[in-house]
PDB file of C-alpha atoms (C1' of nucleotides) in Angstrom:
ATOM      1  CA  MET S 604      77.425 -23.713 -66.664  1.00  0.00           C
ATOM      2  CA  ASP S 605      76.025 -21.963 -69.650  1.00  0.00           C
ATOM      3  CA  LYS S 606      72.845 -22.318 -68.820  1.00  0.00           C
ATOM      4  CA  ILE S 607      73.164 -21.489 -65.147  1.00  0.00           C
ATOM      5  CA  PHE S 608      74.459 -18.124 -65.880  1.00  0.00           C
ATOM      6  CA  LYS S 609      71.571 -17.415 -69.221  1.00  0.00           C
ATOM      7  CA  ALA S 610      68.979 -18.019 -65.743  1.00  0.00           C
ATOM      8  CA  LEU S 611      70.531 -15.822 -63.498  1.00  0.00           C
ATOM      9  CA  ALA S 612      70.867 -13.560 -66.610  1.00  0.00           C
ATOM     10  CA  SER S 613      67.071 -12.040 -66.477  1.00  0.00           C
ATOM     11  CA  GLU S 614      66.013  -9.697 -63.529  1.00  0.00           C
ATOM     12  CA  PRO S 615      62.197 -12.364 -63.373  1.00  0.00           C
ATOM     13  CA  ARG S 616      64.091 -15.169 -62.454  1.00  0.00           C
ATOM     14  CA  ARG S 617      66.303 -13.761 -59.910  1.00  0.00           C
ATOM     15  CA  ARG S 618      63.766 -12.300 -58.156  1.00  0.00           C
ATOM     16  CA  ILE S 619      61.803 -16.204 -58.730  1.00  0.00           C
ATOM     17  CA  LEU S 620      64.903 -17.124 -56.980  1.00  0.00           C
ATOM     18  CA  ASP S 621      63.943 -14.834 -54.055  1.00  0.00           C
ATOM     19  CA  TYR S 622      60.809 -16.093 -53.505  1.00  0.00           C
ATOM     20  CA  LEU S 623      61.443 -19.709 -53.307  1.00  0.00           C
ATOM     21  CA  ALA S 624      64.755 -19.035 -50.952  1.00  0.00           C
ATOM     22  CA  VAL S 625      61.696 -18.320 -48.374  1.00  0.00           C
ATOM     23  CA  GLU S 626      59.485 -20.798 -49.276  1.00  0.00           C
ATOM     24  CA  PRO S 627      58.540 -23.756 -51.731  1.00  0.00           C
ATOM     25  CA  MET S 628      55.731 -21.944 -54.488  1.00  0.00           C
ATOM     26  CA  THR S 629      53.520 -23.127 -56.719  1.00  0.00           C
ATOM     27  CA  VAL S 630      53.056 -21.638 -60.047  1.00  0.00           C
ATOM     28  CA  GLY S 631      49.949 -19.154 -59.303  1.00  0.00           C
ATOM     29  CA  GLU S 632      51.684 -18.189 -55.880  1.00  0.00           C
ATOM     30  CA  ILE S 633      55.149 -17.045 -57.181  1.00  0.00           C
ATOM     31  CA  ALA S 634      52.709 -15.249 -60.236  1.00  0.00           C
ATOM     32  CA  ASP S 635      50.892 -13.668 -57.909  1.00  0.00           C
ATOM     33  CA  ASN S 636      53.692 -11.366 -57.078  1.00  0.00           C
ATOM     34  CA  PHE S 637      54.438  -9.938 -60.796  1.00  0.00           C
ATOM     35  CA  GLU S 638      52.575  -8.585 -62.948  1.00  0.00           C
ATOM     36  CA  MET S 639      53.506 -11.450 -65.886  1.00  0.00           C
ATOM     37  CA  ALA S 640      50.810 -13.481 -66.822  1.00  0.00           C
ATOM     38  CA  MET S 641      51.250 -16.876 -65.946  1.00  0.00           C
ATOM     39  CA  PRO S 642      52.560 -18.537 -68.809  1.00  0.00           C
ATOM     40  CA  SER S 643      55.428 -16.759 -68.892  1.00  0.00           C
ATOM     41  CA  ILE S 644      56.219 -17.280 -65.148  1.00  0.00           C
ATOM     42  CA  SER S 645      55.739 -20.986 -66.568  1.00  0.00           C
ATOM     43  CA  ARG S 646      58.533 -20.452 -69.010  1.00  0.00           C
ATOM     44  CA  HIS S 647      60.606 -18.556 -66.513  1.00  0.00           C
ATOM     45  CA  LEU S 648      60.621 -22.073 -64.130  1.00  0.00           C
ATOM     46  CA  ALA S 649      61.358 -23.978 -67.038  1.00  0.00           C
ATOM     47  CA  VAL S 650      64.446 -22.240 -67.942  1.00  0.00           C
ATOM     48  CA  LEU S 651      64.901 -22.740 -63.976  1.00  0.00           C
ATOM     49  CA  LYS S 652      64.720 -25.735 -64.049  1.00  0.00           C
ATOM     50  CA  GLU S 653      66.628 -26.377 -67.109  1.00  0.00           C
ATOM     51  CA  ALA S 654      69.770 -25.061 -64.820  1.00  0.00           C
ATOM     52  CA  GLY S 655      68.719 -27.212 -62.155  1.00  0.00           C
ATOM     53  CA  VAL S 656      68.486 -24.423 -60.057  1.00  0.00           C
ATOM     54  CA  VAL S 657      64.962 -24.935 -59.609  1.00  0.00           C
ATOM     55  CA  ARG S 658      62.748 -28.412 -59.248  1.00  0.00           C
ATOM     56  CA  GLU S 659      59.539 -29.044 -59.438  1.00  0.00           C
ATOM     57  CA  GLN S 660      56.936 -31.409 -57.278  1.00  0.00           C
ATOM     58  CA  LYS S 661      53.737 -32.602 -58.901  1.00  0.00           C
ATOM     59  CA  ARG S 662      51.263 -31.677 -55.608  1.00  0.00           C
ATOM     60  CA  GLY S 663      47.665 -32.677 -56.991  1.00  0.00           C
ATOM     61  CA  GLN S 664      46.531 -30.131 -59.358  1.00  0.00           C
ATOM     62  CA  TYR S 665      49.329 -28.386 -57.997  1.00  0.00           C
ATOM     63  CA  MET S 666      53.195 -27.794 -59.200  1.00  0.00           C
ATOM     64  CA  LEU S 667      55.432 -26.703 -56.226  1.00  0.00           C
ATOM     65  CA  TYR S 668      58.745 -25.474 -57.442  1.00  0.00           C
ATOM     66  CA  SER S 669      61.285 -25.288 -54.829  1.00  0.00           C
ATOM     67  CA  LEU S 670      65.386 -24.072 -55.032  1.00  0.00           C
ATOM     68  CA  VAL S 671      68.132 -26.124 -55.508  1.00  0.00           C
ATOM     69  CA  THR S 672      70.540 -24.758 -53.460  1.00  0.00           C
ATOM     70  CA  ASN S 673      74.209 -26.224 -53.578  1.00  0.00           C
ATOM     71  CA  ARG S 674      73.042 -26.436 -56.999  1.00  0.00           C
ATOM     72  CA  LEU S 675      73.379 -23.112 -57.269  1.00  0.00           C
ATOM     73  CA  THR S 676      76.035 -22.261 -54.764  1.00  0.00           C
ATOM     74  CA  GLY S 677      77.798 -25.131 -56.082  1.00  0.00           C
ATOM     75  CA  GLN S 678      78.247 -23.570 -59.840  1.00  0.00           C
ATOM     76  CA  LEU S 679      78.989 -20.397 -58.904  1.00  0.00           C
ATOM     77  CA  TYR S 680      81.920 -20.786 -56.397  1.00  0.00           C
ATOM     78  CA  ASP S 681      82.917 -22.987 -58.936  1.00  0.00           C
ATOM     79  CA  PHE S 682      82.815 -20.089 -61.718  1.00  0.00           C
ATOM     80  CA  LEU S 683      84.806 -18.178 -59.161  1.00  0.00           C
ATOM     81  CA  ALA S 684      87.467 -19.989 -57.311  1.00  0.00           C
ATOM     82  CA  PRO S 685      90.217 -19.420 -59.827  1.00  0.00           C
ATOM     83  CA  PHE S 686      89.611 -15.950 -60.336  1.00  0.00           C
ATOM     84  CA  CYS S 687      89.936 -14.964 -56.018  1.00  0.00           C
ATOM     85  CA  ALA S 688      92.987 -17.785 -56.258  1.00  0.00           C
ATOM     86  CA  GLN S 689      93.931 -15.368 -58.683  1.00  0.00           C
ATOM     87  CA  ALA S 690      92.737 -12.002 -56.757  1.00  0.00           C
ATOM     88  CA  ARG S 691      95.399 -13.435 -54.070  1.00  0.00           C
ATOM     89  CA  GLY S 692      97.985 -14.565 -56.260  1.00  0.00           C
ATOM     90  CA  ILE S 693      98.024 -18.142 -55.319  1.00  0.00           C
ATOM     91  CA  VAL S 694      97.847 -20.117 -58.479  1.00  0.00           C
ATOM     92  CA  GLU S 695      96.862 -19.393 -62.028  1.00  0.00           C
ATOM     93  CA  ALA S 696      93.408 -19.167 -63.824  1.00  0.00           C
ATOM     94  CA  ARG S 697      91.571 -22.547 -63.963  1.00  0.00           C
ATOM     95  CA  PRO S 698      92.172 -24.646 -67.020  1.00  0.00           C
ATOM     96  CA  ARG S 699      90.216 -24.126 -69.619  1.00  0.00           C
ATOM     97  CA  ARG S 700      90.979 -25.491 -73.245  1.00  0.00           C
ATOM     98  CA  ARG S 701      92.622 -22.243 -75.035  1.00  0.00           C
ATOM     99  CA  GLY S 702      94.446 -21.888 -78.678  1.00  0.00           C
ATOM    100  CA  ARG S 703      91.139 -22.310 -81.561  1.00  0.00           C
ATOM    101  CA  ASP S 704      87.437 -22.670 -80.820  1.00  0.00           C
TER     102      ASP S 704
ATOM    103  CA  MET R 806      73.559  -6.545 -61.022  1.00  0.00           C
ATOM    104  CA  ASP R 807      71.621  -7.441 -63.931  1.00  0.00           C
ATOM    105  CA  LYS R 808      74.631  -6.071 -66.408  1.00  0.00           C
ATOM    106  CA  ILE R 809      76.727  -8.122 -64.580  1.00  0.00           C
ATOM    107  CA  PHE R 810      75.122 -11.624 -65.057  1.00  0.00           C
ATOM    108  CA  LYS R 811      74.519 -10.643 -68.551  1.00  0.00           C
ATOM    109  CA  ALA R 812      78.332 -10.073 -69.185  1.00  0.00           C
ATOM    110  CA  LEU R 813      78.507 -13.414 -67.907  1.00  0.00           C
ATOM    111  CA  ALA R 814      75.906 -15.100 -70.075  1.00  0.00           C
ATOM    112  CA  SER R 815      77.914 -15.901 -72.965  1.00  0.00           C
ATOM    113  CA  GLU R 816      80.491 -18.688 -73.550  1.00  0.00           C
ATOM    114  CA  PRO R 817      82.935 -16.190 -75.129  1.00  0.00           C
ATOM    115  CA  ARG R 818      83.151 -13.617 -72.620  1.00  0.00           C
ATOM    116  CA  ARG R 819      83.470 -16.557 -69.803  1.00  0.00           C
ATOM    117  CA  ARG R 820      86.671 -17.574 -71.869  1.00  0.00           C
ATOM    118  CA  ILE R 821      87.922 -13.541 -72.628  1.00  0.00           C
ATOM    119  CA  LEU R 822      87.439 -13.438 -68.267  1.00  0.00           C
ATOM    120  CA  ASP R 823      89.680 -16.941 -68.131  1.00  0.00           C
ATOM    121  CA  TYR R 824      92.691 -15.513 -70.036  1.00  0.00           C
ATOM    122  CA  LEU R 825      92.722 -12.117 -68.348  1.00  0.00           C
ATOM    123  CA  ALA R 826      92.566 -14.013 -65.106  1.00  0.00           C
ATOM    124  CA  VAL R 827      96.191 -15.194 -65.825  1.00  0.00           C
ATOM    125  CA  GLU R 828      97.543 -11.757 -67.303  1.00  0.00           C
ATOM    126  CA  PRO R 829      96.250  -8.384 -68.352  1.00  0.00           C
ATOM    127  CA  MET R 830      96.476  -8.652 -72.445  1.00  0.00           C
ATOM    128  CA  THR R 831      95.806  -6.362 -75.616  1.00  0.00           C
ATOM    129  CA  VAL R 832      92.596  -6.903 -78.115  1.00  0.00           C
ATOM    130  CA  GLY R 833      94.691  -8.029 -80.734  1.00  0.00           C
ATOM    131  CA  GLU R 834      96.169 -10.594 -78.316  1.00  0.00           C
ATOM    132  CA  ILE R 835      92.902 -11.950 -76.852  1.00  0.00           C
ATOM    133  CA  ALA R 836      91.599 -12.104 -80.317  1.00  0.00           C
ATOM    134  CA  ASP R 837      94.138 -14.504 -81.561  1.00  0.00           C
ATOM    135  CA  ASN R 838      92.446 -17.182 -79.063  1.00  0.00           C
ATOM    136  CA  PHE R 839      89.878 -17.042 -81.248  1.00  0.00           C
ATOM    137  CA  GLU R 840      88.307 -17.500 -84.592  1.00  0.00           C
ATOM    138  CA  MET R 841      85.639 -14.411 -83.920  1.00  0.00           C
ATOM    139  CA  ALA R 842      87.045 -11.420 -86.144  1.00  0.00           C
ATOM    140  CA  MET R 843      87.921  -8.499 -84.067  1.00  0.00           C
ATOM    141  CA  PRO R 844      85.798  -6.211 -83.790  1.00  0.00           C
ATOM    142  CA  SER R 845      83.243  -9.057 -82.391  1.00  0.00           C
ATOM    143  CA  ILE R 846      86.051  -9.457 -79.651  1.00  0.00           C
ATOM    144  CA  SER R 847      85.645  -5.354 -78.827  1.00  0.00           C
ATOM    145  CA  ARG R 848      82.487  -5.487 -78.868  1.00  0.00           C
ATOM    146  CA  HIS R 849      82.145  -8.438 -76.125  1.00  0.00           C
ATOM    147  CA  LEU R 850      84.909  -6.185 -73.720  1.00  0.00           C
ATOM    148  CA  ALA R 851      82.344  -3.368 -74.424  1.00  0.00           C
ATOM    149  CA  VAL R 852      79.998  -5.553 -72.560  1.00  0.00           C
ATOM    150  CA  LEU R 853      81.829  -6.664 -69.537  1.00  0.00           C
ATOM    151  CA  LYS R 854      83.685  -3.419 -69.050  1.00  0.00           C
ATOM    152  CA  GLU R 855      80.544  -1.915 -68.758  1.00  0.00           C
ATOM    153  CA  ALA R 856      79.604  -4.722 -66.203  1.00  0.00           C
ATOM    154  CA  GLY R 857      82.475  -3.313 -64.068  1.00  0.00           C
ATOM    155  CA  VAL R 858      84.505  -6.687 -64.497  1.00  0.00           C
ATOM    156  CA  VAL R 859      87.361  -5.371 -66.485  1.00  0.00           C
ATOM    157  CA  ARG R 860      89.397  -2.220 -67.060  1.00  0.00           C
ATOM    158  CA  GLU R 861      90.775  -0.572 -69.839  1.00  0.00           C
ATOM    159  CA  GLN R 862      94.308   1.369 -70.503  1.00  0.00           C
ATOM    160  CA  LYS R 863      95.396   3.254 -72.877  1.00  0.00           C
ATOM    161  CA  ARG R 864      99.182   1.933 -73.775  1.00  0.00           C
ATOM    162  CA  GLY R 865     100.350   3.588 -77.397  1.00  0.00           C
ATOM    163  CA  GLN R 866      98.083   2.622 -79.782  1.00  0.00           C
ATOM    164  CA  TYR R 867      97.671  -0.516 -78.060  1.00  0.00           C
ATOM    165  CA  MET R 868      94.370  -0.947 -75.413  1.00  0.00           C
ATOM    166  CA  LEU R 869      95.053  -2.747 -72.545  1.00  0.00           C
ATOM    167  CA  TYR R 870      92.276  -4.873 -70.988  1.00  0.00           C
ATOM    168  CA  SER R 871      92.854  -6.287 -67.158  1.00  0.00           C
ATOM    169  CA  LEU R 872      90.412  -8.092 -64.819  1.00  0.00           C
ATOM    170  CA  VAL R 873      88.551  -6.457 -62.060  1.00  0.00           C
ATOM    171  CA  THR R 874      88.770  -9.222 -59.544  1.00  0.00           C
ATOM    172  CA  ASN R 875      86.932  -7.770 -56.803  1.00  0.00           C
ATOM    173  CA  ARG R 876      83.935  -6.092 -58.746  1.00  0.00           C
ATOM    174  CA  LEU R 877      83.385  -9.866 -60.097  1.00  0.00           C
ATOM    175  CA  THR R 878      83.977 -11.747 -56.963  1.00  0.00           C
ATOM    176  CA  GLY R 879      81.897  -9.291 -54.903  1.00  0.00           C
ATOM    177  CA  GLN R 880      79.174  -8.924 -56.957  1.00  0.00           C
ATOM    178  CA  LEU R 881      78.639 -12.743 -57.452  1.00  0.00           C
ATOM    179  CA  TYR R 882      79.310 -13.114 -53.521  1.00  0.00           C
ATOM    180  CA  ASP R 883      76.608 -10.786 -52.648  1.00  0.00           C
ATOM    181  CA  PHE R 884      74.501 -12.250 -54.565  1.00  0.00           C
ATOM    182  CA  LEU R 885      74.988 -15.582 -53.090  1.00  0.00           C
ATOM    183  CA  ALA R 886      75.611 -15.324 -49.976  1.00  0.00           C
ATOM    184  CA  PRO R 887      71.692 -14.721 -49.078  1.00  0.00           C
ATOM    185  CA  PHE R 888      70.935 -17.906 -50.480  1.00  0.00           C
ATOM    186  CA  CYS R 889      73.816 -19.675 -48.495  1.00  0.00           C
ATOM    187  CA  ALA R 890      72.469 -18.503 -45.736  1.00  0.00           C
ATOM    188  CA  GLN R 891      69.075 -20.516 -46.648  1.00  0.00           C
ATOM    189  CA  ALA R 892      71.144 -23.452 -47.460  1.00  0.00           C
ATOM    190  CA  ARG R 893      72.179 -23.692 -43.513  1.00  0.00           C
ATOM    191  CA  GLY R 894      68.558 -22.064 -42.355  1.00  0.00           C
ATOM    192  CA  ILE R 895      70.079 -19.112 -40.344  1.00  0.00           C
ATOM    193  CA  VAL R 896      67.725 -16.299 -41.876  1.00  0.00           C
ATOM    194  CA  GLU R 897      66.101 -15.530 -44.660  1.00  0.00           C
ATOM    195  CA  ALA R 898      66.345 -14.305 -48.034  1.00  0.00           C
ATOM    196  CA  ARG R 899      67.869 -10.895 -48.425  1.00  0.00           C
ATOM    197  CA  PRO R 900      65.344  -8.602 -48.871  1.00  0.00           C
ATOM    198  CA  ARG R 901      63.903  -7.059 -52.074  1.00  0.00           C
ATOM    199  CA  ARG R 902      60.724  -5.513 -52.680  1.00  0.00           C
ATOM    200  CA  ARG R 903      57.829  -8.098 -53.261  1.00  0.00           C
ATOM    201  CA  GLY R 904      54.611  -7.440 -53.947  1.00  0.00           C
ATOM    202  CA  ARG R 905      53.373  -5.924 -57.564  1.00  0.00           C
ATOM    203  CA  ASP R 906      56.068  -4.851 -59.660  1.00  0.00           C
TER     204      ASP R 906
ATOM    205  C1'  DT V 121     102.804  15.001 -94.429  1.00  0.00           C
ATOM    206  C1'  DA V 122     101.553  10.451 -95.540  1.00  0.00           C
ATOM    207  C1'  DG V 123     100.844   5.363 -94.760  1.00  0.00           C
ATOM    208  C1'  DT V 124     100.393   1.615 -91.802  1.00  0.00           C
ATOM    209  C1'  DC V 125      98.376  -0.895 -87.452  1.00  0.00           C
ATOM    210  C1'  DA V 126      95.189  -1.355 -83.480  1.00  0.00           C
ATOM    211  C1'  DT V 127      90.785  -0.680 -81.939  1.00  0.00           C
ATOM    212  C1'  DT V 128      86.159   0.879 -82.497  1.00  0.00           C
ATOM    213  C1'  DT V 129      82.060   2.264 -84.838  1.00  0.00           C
ATOM    214  C1'  DT V 130      78.709   2.306 -88.170  1.00  0.00           C
ATOM    215  C1'  DC V 131      75.496  -0.733 -90.657  1.00  0.00           C
ATOM    216  C1'  DC V 132      73.563  -4.588 -92.052  1.00  0.00           C
ATOM    217  C1'  DT V 133      71.144  -9.417 -91.529  1.00  0.00           C
ATOM    218  C1'  DA V 134      70.374 -14.047 -88.665  1.00  0.00           C
ATOM    219  C1'  DT V 135      68.588 -16.149 -84.273  1.00  0.00           C
ATOM    220  C1'  DT V 136      67.186 -15.970 -79.452  1.00  0.00           C
ATOM    221  C1'  DT V 137      64.667 -14.427 -76.383  1.00  0.00           C
ATOM    222  C1'  DA V 138      60.384 -12.399 -73.723  1.00  0.00           C
ATOM    223  C1'  DG V 139      55.330 -11.554 -73.786  1.00  0.00           C
ATOM    224  C1'  DC V 140      51.348 -12.120 -74.792  1.00  0.00           C
ATOM    225  C1'  DT V 141      46.589 -15.171 -76.007  1.00  0.00           C
ATOM    226  C1'  DA V 142      44.500 -18.949 -76.655  1.00  0.00           C
ATOM    227  C1'  DA V 143      44.454 -23.537 -76.833  1.00  0.00           C
ATOM    228  C1'  DA V 144      45.875 -28.383 -74.845  1.00  0.00           C
ATOM    229  C1'  DT V 145      46.569 -31.194 -70.331  1.00  0.00           C
ATOM    230  C1'  DA V 146      45.439 -32.949 -66.267  1.00  0.00           C
ATOM    231  C1'  DA V 147      43.453 -32.952 -61.540  1.00  0.00           C
ATOM    232  C1'  DG V 148      39.973 -32.242 -58.320  1.00  0.00           C
ATOM    233  C1'  DA V 149      34.942 -32.116 -57.865  1.00  0.00           C
ATOM    234  C1'  DA V 150      30.125 -32.125 -58.722  1.00  0.00           C
TER     235       DA V 150
ATOM    236  C1'  DT C1016      30.994 -37.998 -67.073  1.00  0.00           C
ATOM    237  C1'  DT C1017      30.891 -32.569 -66.795  1.00  0.00           C
ATOM    238  C1'  DC C1018      32.880 -28.783 -65.019  1.00  0.00           C
ATOM    239  C1'  DT C1019      36.536 -25.939 -62.844  1.00  0.00           C
ATOM    240  C1'  DT C1020      41.128 -24.768 -61.174  1.00  0.00           C
ATOM    241  C1'  DA C1021      46.416 -25.299 -62.106  1.00  0.00           C
ATOM    242  C1'  DT C1022      49.890 -25.461 -65.411  1.00  0.00           C
ATOM    243  C1'  DT C1023      51.945 -26.005 -69.702  1.00  0.00           C
ATOM    244  C1'  DT C1024      52.214 -25.823 -75.041  1.00  0.00           C
ATOM    245  C1'  DA C1025      51.304 -23.250 -79.713  1.00  0.00           C
ATOM    246  C1'  DG C1026      51.701 -19.660 -81.793  1.00  0.00           C
ATOM    247  C1'  DC C1027      52.486 -14.959 -82.704  1.00  0.00           C
ATOM    248  C1'  DT C1028      55.385 -10.267 -81.844  1.00  0.00           C
ATOM    249  C1'  DA C1029      58.519  -7.347 -80.991  1.00  0.00           C
ATOM    250  C1'  DA C1030      63.024  -6.442 -79.108  1.00  0.00           C
ATOM    251  C1'  DA C1031      67.497  -8.124 -78.014  1.00  0.00           C
ATOM    252  C1'  DT C1032      72.163  -9.875 -79.264  1.00  0.00           C
ATOM    253  C1'  DA C1033      75.586 -11.990 -82.205  1.00  0.00           C
ATOM    254  C1'  DG C1034      78.774 -11.755 -85.663  1.00  0.00           C
ATOM    255  C1'  DG C1035      80.069  -9.902 -90.294  1.00  0.00           C
ATOM    256  C1'  DA C1036      82.224  -6.549 -93.696  1.00  0.00           C
ATOM    257  C1'  DA C1037      83.492  -2.278 -93.806  1.00  0.00           C
ATOM    258  C1'  DA C1038      84.749   2.397 -92.460  1.00  0.00           C
ATOM    259  C1'  DA C1039      86.318   5.552 -89.107  1.00  0.00           C
ATOM    260  C1'  DT C1040      89.592   6.621 -85.421  1.00  0.00           C
ATOM    261  C1'  DG C1041      93.806   7.670 -83.169  1.00  0.00           C
ATOM    262  C1'  DA C1042      98.774   6.725 -82.498  1.00  0.00           C
ATOM    263  C1'  DC C1043     102.981   5.710 -84.014  1.00  0.00           C
ATOM    264  C1'  DT C1044     106.600   6.224 -88.547  1.00  0.00           C
ATOM    265  C1'  DA C1045     108.545   6.996 -92.520  1.00  0.00           C
TER     266       DA C1045
END
DNA sequence: TAGTCATTTTCCTATTTAGCTAAATAAGAA
DNA sequence: TTCTTATTTAGCTAAATAGGAAAATGACTA
């Protein structure tokens, strides 16, 4: 949960997700859309992969990245649900440990 | 959009939102649930306010913080929608400038 | 007015993050 | 094998962030 929000808290990484939402792409193809150097893109992709929102597949000497849509939507919906419920006055907020950290 | 994801990319801040989802609270009441010192809580609240997900109301010498639910849900749904659509194969990803940054 | 309580601001330090270039890996082509 | 291309890793610097303590602000009370 923390990883997914950290992953999304970056304009370049959200842009990468936009591109991948259209179609899977190699690192180089993604990098062509940015002014950033490829190693930087590579690390952004690693962060997104760590968060589970993209996956990588070796395709010869290329690395193909694609979106893990249900991971993205699922995690965010899970986070949102309690707040939606509260907005409608239906239930209490989702359970979370209270008290000292 | 950037601000909301940055605001959510913090465990303590998400916990604060959980508390506020139950009921509005003063800074001191919120701080009682953390080991963190109050000034730190105060700054986390400022970040959440900057992102528009909480609002503050002066109540005498207390400051009452409460959730801006529709802001939270609206922004995240807007972000998610294109990915949901893509998952169902309905439309292309949401428009965003492509090409060089 | 002086004193107290709640909150914010300032100043400081430690940690994390983003970006770069250069070097290392890995696969394909000659 | 050697050369080339695609990607990742290492090593670095600059900037952002989180936290604390102490000072400043603002409102209530005596």
